[in-house]
Amino acid sequence: MKKLEKITTQKENFAKWYTDVIQNGDLMAYGSSKGSIIFKPLSFGIWDNIRLNLDSQFKKIGVQNVNLPLLIPESLLNKEKNHITGFNPELATVTEVGGRKLNEKFFIRPTSEVLFGDFFKNEVESYNDLPLIYNQWVNVLRWEKTTNPFLRTREFLWQEGHTIHNNKEEAENLTTQMLDVYTNFVKDFLAIPVVKGQKTEHEKFAGADYTFTIEAMMKDGKALQAGTSHYLGQNFSKAFDISFKNTKNKIEHAYGTSWGVSTRLLGALIMTHGDDRGIIIPPKIAPIQVDIIELFASKDERISKEAKKIYNLLNEVGISAKIDSTNKNAGFKAANSEIHGTPLRIEIGPRDLNENKVLFVRRDTIEKIYVPLEKIKETTINILNEIQENLYNEAKKRLIKNIKIANNYKEFKTLIENGNWVITKFAGDGNDEEKIKEETGASTRCMPFNLDIEINSEDCFYTNKKTNRVVIFAKSY
Amino acid sequence: MKKLEKITTQKENFAKWYTDVIQNGDLMAYGSSKGSIIFKPLSFGIWDNIRLNLDSQFKKIGVQNVNLPLLIPESLLNKEKNHITGFNPELATVTEVGGRKLNEKFFIRPTSEVLFGDFFKNEVESYNDLPLIYNQWVNVLRWEKTTNPFLRTREFLWQEGHTIHNNKEEAENLTTQMLDVYTNFVKDFLAIPVVKGQKTEHEKFAGADYTFTIEAMMKDGKALQAGTSHYLGQNFSKAFDISFKNTKNKIEHAYGTSWGVSTRLLGALIMTHGDDRGIIIPPKIAPIQVDIIELFASKDERISKEAKKIYNLLNEVGISAKIDSTNKNAGFKAANSEIHGTPLRIEIGPRDLNENKVLFVRRDTIEKIYVPLEKIKETTINILNEIQENLYNEAKKRLIKNIKIANNYKEFKTLIENGNWVITKFAGDGNDEEKIKEETGASTRCMPFNLDIEINSEDCFYTNKKTNRVVIFAKSY
């Protein structure tokens, strides 16, 4: 594939920077149809690592994986109308097969609540059969008008968890628990700090009693919804007649939850850590953690020998490395490693070898460190840990710095204009949210949990009504 | 879910036995639309293990995972017409979105050769860029008229590998290599012996120069195509203009392969090993390898203590176990373990505990073995290995026993009638194959490689023409 000579800087044009780096970093290619993308080995490798690691967190709390069909018959979709209104304009519809018109239309799943509803109703008779804590890793499709690779594509990959319980409390606890699983996962593996909170009525998942969210801040200040966990109450259970005999021998409708994260996380990762040299992949999720670069490869056979030795050394302790033994020049190889976001590169050159050392270059700080040959293993382990921590700390600092308090609409507009998140007291309704979005581009992201920011005002910044409701607004992806 | 009181025996009605055991064994439920199924945790767990283990074999030979879109634009599909004729009547077609008619139709992928073709053409400039050895684990859809869970469903899960190379030899070698990867994988993990061979012109994948296959024998004698590997030559490269500058600086079209296995493997596994008590899952692919059954659980606390001890003991050496501590009776618990195909169950009862022993029951042979408490770990490891071996050996014996030679059409018909595979000399063409299929239900499965069966006749059993071509015929799934 042809590469750009120069990447647009973040300051020049953040959106252009984003599409430059994901293409030059070999993360994706555009698909054959509009709004579709191809996950190339690097981005799919990251997604595979996300799946592997998140799935093992799921299993610790008893989640079981299943797989439900892609297509939803029209009759089924109409059973729960609340949640579907929003998806309606985006539903890709199969109306014919091999040129013959079908009697019933089928929709490609935009999400699978109704399919799980129809499935669950036959699986449950007594309170003993509950809970069912299921999840699937699948593709879904929403025919979006404006698309952006990873962030908003017509088809995307995700996991969607669907559970039913024999009591409200257990279902509500699981809704909270999954939000914590997501929070810890994006923190520990993707090095992304988030704000946890609840969506407003206006922004919640239609069909849910309430929606929890984790919101991440991108380097341009915009918010990205990185994961959601919905408490569905008995809404889908009533629509699909998912009922059980309770301990008092009475028939009762089950209590449901659903929760998901998607390949949007790749977009979040790129826009949280990337810089003007390209993407930066946190070590704990990187398919390749170390690039081993042979300098002047053809001229000195000690170099390739040392490269293989280091490769094996790292392999032994579970660090994935890749050797670049091509005949390209040193600058090209370094830039190539940087644009692909490999956390650490080790350069092996003849002069350094004479002194029994190699050069480590960190992708995050571009710091150069000479490391004696006998210290390579431990130094690599330490530096990868440091990079992981540093990426998180930098992102966390930025997040805290850019959440600002607005006391009135004027302050609000200025702060939003300057790329901040605004935390404020808000008593408005959905109509007010729509108006504010029209005028400023900002929407409510959440009513945050445990955010250590004191707001002295007791008045809504917009309606001036007295309120205790704290809300975060931001422009978003 | 309601369970059947009694499972139809294999002898009574093999097809009915099959649908009985997969439902009673909690492998699947029927989906909301015709021809679709739901993979419940047990069957998806097996598929996940297949994916995990096969993928690690792939990675050893340099395969990289990618993900391409679900939908194929109509214009793209028409570029390579050879391979599409067969799929045409089965193509689910998206013609509208949210009630609005689209300008161009989209087909849900029945396989992804054309999508990879369109992708590859932009990825390659020089011989240096090759090979590209890509694979994806995805869902595909073919609107089949007659469906059968796992064996033939409208939507199924599979992996499809797609590669391009800068020379014919390398591509052909990879076609062979992948067939060997599949052969070894189904042998080592699924305990399924297969016959390797090449499909006839009539049965090969349209669009391929030739197709290799592995064919497995089910307990009713029918064949099941368990995996295929296609050498595509330059067919798709020419249709999609995938070309590269070769070492002589000339433009040349790339050489392609594709290869896949699907969730049909679950059907193969069930019909290779299952018996009248239910399914049998080979230990190396079983999500749960050992059921630990507490007998009279409520009456003696030593029992649950010992169960947990054994669970932890097995867990330490990577054996997955599950404790049944319910208050059901012993017979129910044993039957429940058997119907779910768990390779080994360990029953813990008070009387045996008094003698410091527990009871092992093998799922394959239903053999009962008393094991002293201090020998549980090593005995479990040994017995699981024995079960894996025994399942393979039994299937292999059956396979060899039921491949028979036919010298003429009369013998052929009798053998097919009796549920055998027939190996014979065959000089016929596609029309002859069609006629034979109409009259006997048998189709050509393959021209076998390295099968140690001597056929003395030099005449085709059907046309009487002289020929050296050895072909296997069988009824098939």
JSON list of C-alpha atoms in Angstrom, two decimals, chain B residues 12-123:
[
{"chain": "B", "resi": 12, "resn": "GLU", "atom": "CA", "xyz": [-34.12, -46.72, 15.43]},
{"chain": "B", "resi": 13, "resn": "ASN", "atom": "CA", "xyz": [-33.57, -43.47, 13.58]},
{"chain": "B", "resi": 14, "resn": "PHE", "atom": "CA", "xyz": [-30.15, -41.85, 13.32]},
{"chain": "B", "resi": 15, "resn": "ALA", "atom": "CA", "xyz": [-31.47, -38.48, 12.18]},
{"chain": "B", "resi": 16, "resn": "LYS", "atom": "CA", "xyz": [-33.93, -38.33, 15.06]},
{"chain": "B", "resi": 17, "resn": "TRP", "atom": "CA", "xyz": [-31.21, -39.47, 17.49]},
{"chain": "B", "resi": 18, "resn": "TYR", "atom": "CA", "xyz": [-29.09, -36.55, 16.28]},
{"chain": "B", "resi": 19, "resn": "THR", "atom": "CA", "xyz": [-31.70, -33.86, 16.91]},
{"chain": "B", "resi": 20, "resn": "ASP", "atom": "CA", "xyz": [-32.65, -35.48, 20.22]},
{"chain": "B", "resi": 21, "resn": "VAL", "atom": "CA", "xyz": [-29.13, -35.48, 21.63]},
{"chain": "B", "resi": 22, "resn": "ILE", "atom": "CA", "xyz": [-28.18, -31.98, 20.54]},
{"chain": "B", "resi": 23, "resn": "GLN", "atom": "CA", "xyz": [-31.25, -30.55, 22.23]},
{"chain": "B", "resi": 24, "resn": "ASN", "atom": "CA", "xyz": [-31.10, -32.69, 25.35]},
{"chain": "B", "resi": 25, "resn": "GLY", "atom": "CA", "xyz": [-27.36, -32.06, 25.60]},
{"chain": "B", "resi": 26, "resn": "ASP", "atom": "CA", "xyz": [-28.04, -28.29, 25.66]},
{"chain": "B", "resi": 27, "resn": "LEU", "atom": "CA", "xyz": [-25.96, -27.74, 22.57]},
{"chain": "B", "resi": 28, "resn": "MET", "atom": "CA", "xyz": [-28.46, -25.64, 20.66]},
{"chain": "B", "resi": 29, "resn": "ALA", "atom": "CA", "xyz": [-31.91, -24.13, 20.44]},
{"chain": "B", "resi": 30, "resn": "TYR", "atom": "CA", "xyz": [-33.74, -23.22, 17.27]},
{"chain": "B", "resi": 31, "resn": "GLY", "atom": "CA", "xyz": [-33.50, -19.53, 16.37]},
{"chain": "B", "resi": 32, "resn": "SER", "atom": "CA", "xyz": [-36.32, -17.10, 15.69]},
{"chain": "B", "resi": 33, "resn": "SER", "atom": "CA", "xyz": [-36.18, -17.64, 11.94]},
{"chain": "B", "resi": 34, "resn": "LYS", "atom": "CA", "xyz": [-36.28, -20.84, 9.94]},
{"chain": "B", "resi": 35, "resn": "GLY", "atom": "CA", "xyz": [-32.96, -22.58, 9.41]},
{"chain": "B", "resi": 36, "resn": "SER", "atom": "CA", "xyz": [-31.22, -20.62, 12.13]},
{"chain": "B", "resi": 37, "resn": "ILE", "atom": "CA", "xyz": [-29.87, -21.97, 15.39]},
{"chain": "B", "resi": 38, "resn": "ILE", "atom": "CA", "xyz": [-28.60, -20.63, 18.67]},
{"chain": "B", "resi": 39, "resn": "PHE", "atom": "CA", "xyz": [-25.25, -21.90, 19.90]},
{"chain": "B", "resi": 40, "resn": "LYS", "atom": "CA", "xyz": [-25.74, -22.44, 23.61]},
{"chain": "B", "resi": 41, "resn": "PRO", "atom": "CA", "xyz": [-22.75, -22.24, 25.99]},
{"chain": "B", "resi": 42, "resn": "LEU", "atom": "CA", "xyz": [-21.69, -25.86, 25.51]},
{"chain": "B", "resi": 43, "resn": "SER", "atom": "CA", "xyz": [-21.56, -25.84, 21.70]},
{"chain": "B", "resi": 44, "resn": "PHE", "atom": "CA", "xyz": [-20.10, -22.36, 21.57]},
{"chain": "B", "resi": 45, "resn": "GLY", "atom": "CA", "xyz": [-17.53, -23.44, 24.14]},
{"chain": "B", "resi": 46, "resn": "ILE", "atom": "CA", "xyz": [-16.46, -26.28, 21.84]},
{"chain": "B", "resi": 47, "resn": "TRP", "atom": "CA", "xyz": [-16.31, -23.87, 18.87]},
{"chain": "B", "resi": 48, "resn": "ASP", "atom": "CA", "xyz": [-14.28, -21.40, 20.95]},
{"chain": "B", "resi": 49, "resn": "ASN", "atom": "CA", "xyz": [-11.81, -24.19, 21.76]},
{"chain": "B", "resi": 50, "resn": "ILE", "atom": "CA", "xyz": [-11.65, -25.13, 18.08]},
{"chain": "B", "resi": 51, "resn": "ARG", "atom": "CA", "xyz": [-10.94, -21.50, 17.23]},
{"chain": "B", "resi": 52, "resn": "LEU", "atom": "CA", "xyz": [-8.32, -21.09, 19.92]},
{"chain": "B", "resi": 53, "resn": "ASN", "atom": "CA", "xyz": [-6.41, -24.26, 19.07]},
{"chain": "B", "resi": 54, "resn": "LEU", "atom": "CA", "xyz": [-6.68, -24.11, 15.30]},
{"chain": "B", "resi": 55, "resn": "ASP", "atom": "CA", "xyz": [-5.74, -20.44, 15.32]},
{"chain": "B", "resi": 56, "resn": "SER", "atom": "CA", "xyz": [-2.55, -21.22, 17.19]},
{"chain": "B", "resi": 57, "resn": "GLN", "atom": "CA", "xyz": [-1.71, -23.81, 14.51]},
{"chain": "B", "resi": 58, "resn": "PHE", "atom": "CA", "xyz": [-2.37, -21.14, 11.88]},
{"chain": "B", "resi": 59, "resn": "LYS", "atom": "CA", "xyz": [-0.07, -18.65, 13.61]},
{"chain": "B", "resi": 60, "resn": "LYS", "atom": "CA", "xyz": [2.78, -21.14, 13.61]},
{"chain": "B", "resi": 61, "resn": "ILE", "atom": "CA", "xyz": [2.76, -21.01, 9.82]},
{"chain": "B", "resi": 62, "resn": "GLY", "atom": "CA", "xyz": [2.43, -17.25, 9.58]},
{"chain": "B", "resi": 63, "resn": "VAL", "atom": "CA", "xyz": [-1.31, -16.77, 9.15]},
{"chain": "B", "resi": 64, "resn": "GLN", "atom": "CA", "xyz": [-2.56, -13.32, 10.19]},
{"chain": "B", "resi": 65, "resn": "ASN", "atom": "CA", "xyz": [-6.15, -12.59, 11.19]},
{"chain": "B", "resi": 66, "resn": "VAL", "atom": "CA", "xyz": [-8.12, -9.77, 9.58]},
{"chain": "B", "resi": 67, "resn": "ASN", "atom": "CA", "xyz": [-11.80, -8.87, 9.35]},
{"chain": "B", "resi": 68, "resn": "LEU", "atom": "CA", "xyz": [-13.61, -7.93, 6.16]},
{"chain": "B", "resi": 69, "resn": "PRO", "atom": "CA", "xyz": [-17.15, -6.57, 5.75]},
{"chain": "B", "resi": 70, "resn": "LEU", "atom": "CA", "xyz": [-20.31, -8.66, 5.83]},
{"chain": "B", "resi": 71, "resn": "LEU", "atom": "CA", "xyz": [-21.89, -7.12, 2.73]},
{"chain": "B", "resi": 72, "resn": "ILE", "atom": "CA", "xyz": [-20.86, -7.49, -0.91]},
{"chain": "B", "resi": 73, "resn": "PRO", "atom": "CA", "xyz": [-22.01, -4.79, -3.33]},
{"chain": "B", "resi": 74, "resn": "GLU", "atom": "CA", "xyz": [-23.75, -6.25, -6.37]},
{"chain": "B", "resi": 75, "resn": "SER", "atom": "CA", "xyz": [-21.24, -4.69, -8.77]},
{"chain": "B", "resi": 76, "resn": "LEU", "atom": "CA", "xyz": [-18.36, -6.45, -7.01]},
{"chain": "B", "resi": 77, "resn": "LEU", "atom": "CA", "xyz": [-19.95, -9.88, -7.02]},
{"chain": "B", "resi": 78, "resn": "ASN", "atom": "CA", "xyz": [-20.37, -9.84, -10.76]},
{"chain": "B", "resi": 79, "resn": "LYS", "atom": "CA", "xyz": [-16.64, -9.45, -11.38]},
{"chain": "B", "resi": 80, "resn": "GLU", "atom": "CA", "xyz": [-15.91, -13.13, -10.95]},
{"chain": "B", "resi": 81, "resn": "LYS", "atom": "CA", "xyz": [-18.88, -15.00, -12.39]},
{"chain": "B", "resi": 82, "resn": "ASN", "atom": "CA", "xyz": [-17.56, -18.57, -12.26]},
{"chain": "B", "resi": 83, "resn": "HIS", "atom": "CA", "xyz": [-17.79, -19.11, -8.55]},
{"chain": "B", "resi": 84, "resn": "ILE", "atom": "CA", "xyz": [-21.00, -17.18, -8.04]},
{"chain": "B", "resi": 85, "resn": "THR", "atom": "CA", "xyz": [-23.39, -19.23, -10.17]},
{"chain": "B", "resi": 86, "resn": "GLY", "atom": "CA", "xyz": [-23.58, -21.86, -7.46]},
{"chain": "B", "resi": 87, "resn": "PHE", "atom": "CA", "xyz": [-24.29, -19.38, -4.70]},
{"chain": "B", "resi": 88, "resn": "ASN", "atom": "CA", "xyz": [-26.75, -17.25, -6.65]},
{"chain": "B", "resi": 89, "resn": "PRO", "atom": "CA", "xyz": [-30.01, -18.88, -5.49]},
{"chain": "B", "resi": 90, "resn": "GLU", "atom": "CA", "xyz": [-28.78, -18.73, -1.87]},
{"chain": "B", "resi": 91, "resn": "LEU", "atom": "CA", "xyz": [-27.80, -15.08, -1.66]},
{"chain": "B", "resi": 92, "resn": "ALA", "atom": "CA", "xyz": [-29.64, -13.08, 1.01]},
{"chain": "B", "resi": 93, "resn": "THR", "atom": "CA", "xyz": [-30.03, -9.64, -0.48]},
{"chain": "B", "resi": 94, "resn": "VAL", "atom": "CA", "xyz": [-30.30, -6.29, 1.27]},
{"chain": "B", "resi": 95, "resn": "THR", "atom": "CA", "xyz": [-32.43, -4.03, -0.94]},
{"chain": "B", "resi": 96, "resn": "GLU", "atom": "CA", "xyz": [-33.67, -1.45, 1.53]},
{"chain": "B", "resi": 97, "resn": "VAL", "atom": "CA", "xyz": [-32.67, 0.43, 4.67]},
{"chain": "B", "resi": 98, "resn": "GLY", "atom": "CA", "xyz": [-35.25, 1.79, 7.09]},
{"chain": "B", "resi": 99, "resn": "GLY", "atom": "CA", "xyz": [-37.94, 1.35, 4.42]},
{"chain": "B", "resi": 100, "resn": "ARG", "atom": "CA", "xyz": [-36.02, 3.28, 1.74]},
{"chain": "B", "resi": 101, "resn": "LYS", "atom": "CA", "xyz": [-34.98, 1.40, -1.37]},
{"chain": "B", "resi": 102, "resn": "LEU", "atom": "CA", "xyz": [-31.22, 1.36, -2.01]},
{"chain": "B", "resi": 103, "resn": "ASN", "atom": "CA", "xyz": [-29.65, 2.29, -5.33]},
{"chain": "B", "resi": 104, "resn": "GLU", "atom": "CA", "xyz": [-27.45, -0.77, -5.25]},
{"chain": "B", "resi": 105, "resn": "LYS", "atom": "CA", "xyz": [-28.19, -4.15, -3.76]},
{"chain": "B", "resi": 106, "resn": "PHE", "atom": "CA", "xyz": [-25.90, -5.78, -1.23]},
{"chain": "B", "resi": 107, "resn": "PHE", "atom": "CA", "xyz": [-25.45, -9.51, -0.68]},
{"chain": "B", "resi": 108, "resn": "ILE", "atom": "CA", "xyz": [-24.64, -11.02, 2.67]},
{"chain": "B", "resi": 109, "resn": "ARG", "atom": "CA", "xyz": [-21.33, -12.86, 2.11]},
{"chain": "B", "resi": 110, "resn": "PRO", "atom": "CA", "xyz": [-21.71, -16.57, 1.35]},
{"chain": "B", "resi": 111, "resn": "THR", "atom": "CA", "xyz": [-17.89, -16.64, 1.27]},
{"chain": "B", "resi": 112, "resn": "SER", "atom": "CA", "xyz": [-15.45, -13.79, 0.82]},
{"chain": "B", "resi": 113, "resn": "GLU", "atom": "CA", "xyz": [-13.23, -14.45, -2.20]},
{"chain": "B", "resi": 114, "resn": "VAL", "atom": "CA", "xyz": [-14.46, -11.34, -4.02]},
{"chain": "B", "resi": 115, "resn": "LEU", "atom": "CA", "xyz": [-14.09, -9.11, -0.95]},
{"chain": "B", "resi": 116, "resn": "PHE", "atom": "CA", "xyz": [-10.53, -10.32, -0.46]},
{"chain": "B", "resi": 117, "resn": "GLY", "atom": "CA", "xyz": [-9.90, -9.87, -4.18]},
{"chain": "B", "resi": 118, "resn": "ASP", "atom": "CA", "xyz": [-10.98, -6.25, -4.04]},
{"chain": "B", "resi": 119, "resn": "PHE", "atom": "CA", "xyz": [-8.86, -5.72, -0.89]},
{"chain": "B", "resi": 120, "resn": "PHE", "atom": "CA", "xyz": [-5.74, -7.47, -2.17]},
{"chain": "B", "resi": 121, "resn": "LYS", "atom": "CA", "xyz": [-5.54, -5.48, -5.37]},
{"chain": "B", "resi": 122, "resn": "ASN", "atom": "CA", "xyz": [-4.64, -2.32, -3.40]},
{"chain": "B", "resi": 123, "resn": "GLU", "atom": "CA", "xyz": [-2.18, -4.03, -1.07]}
]
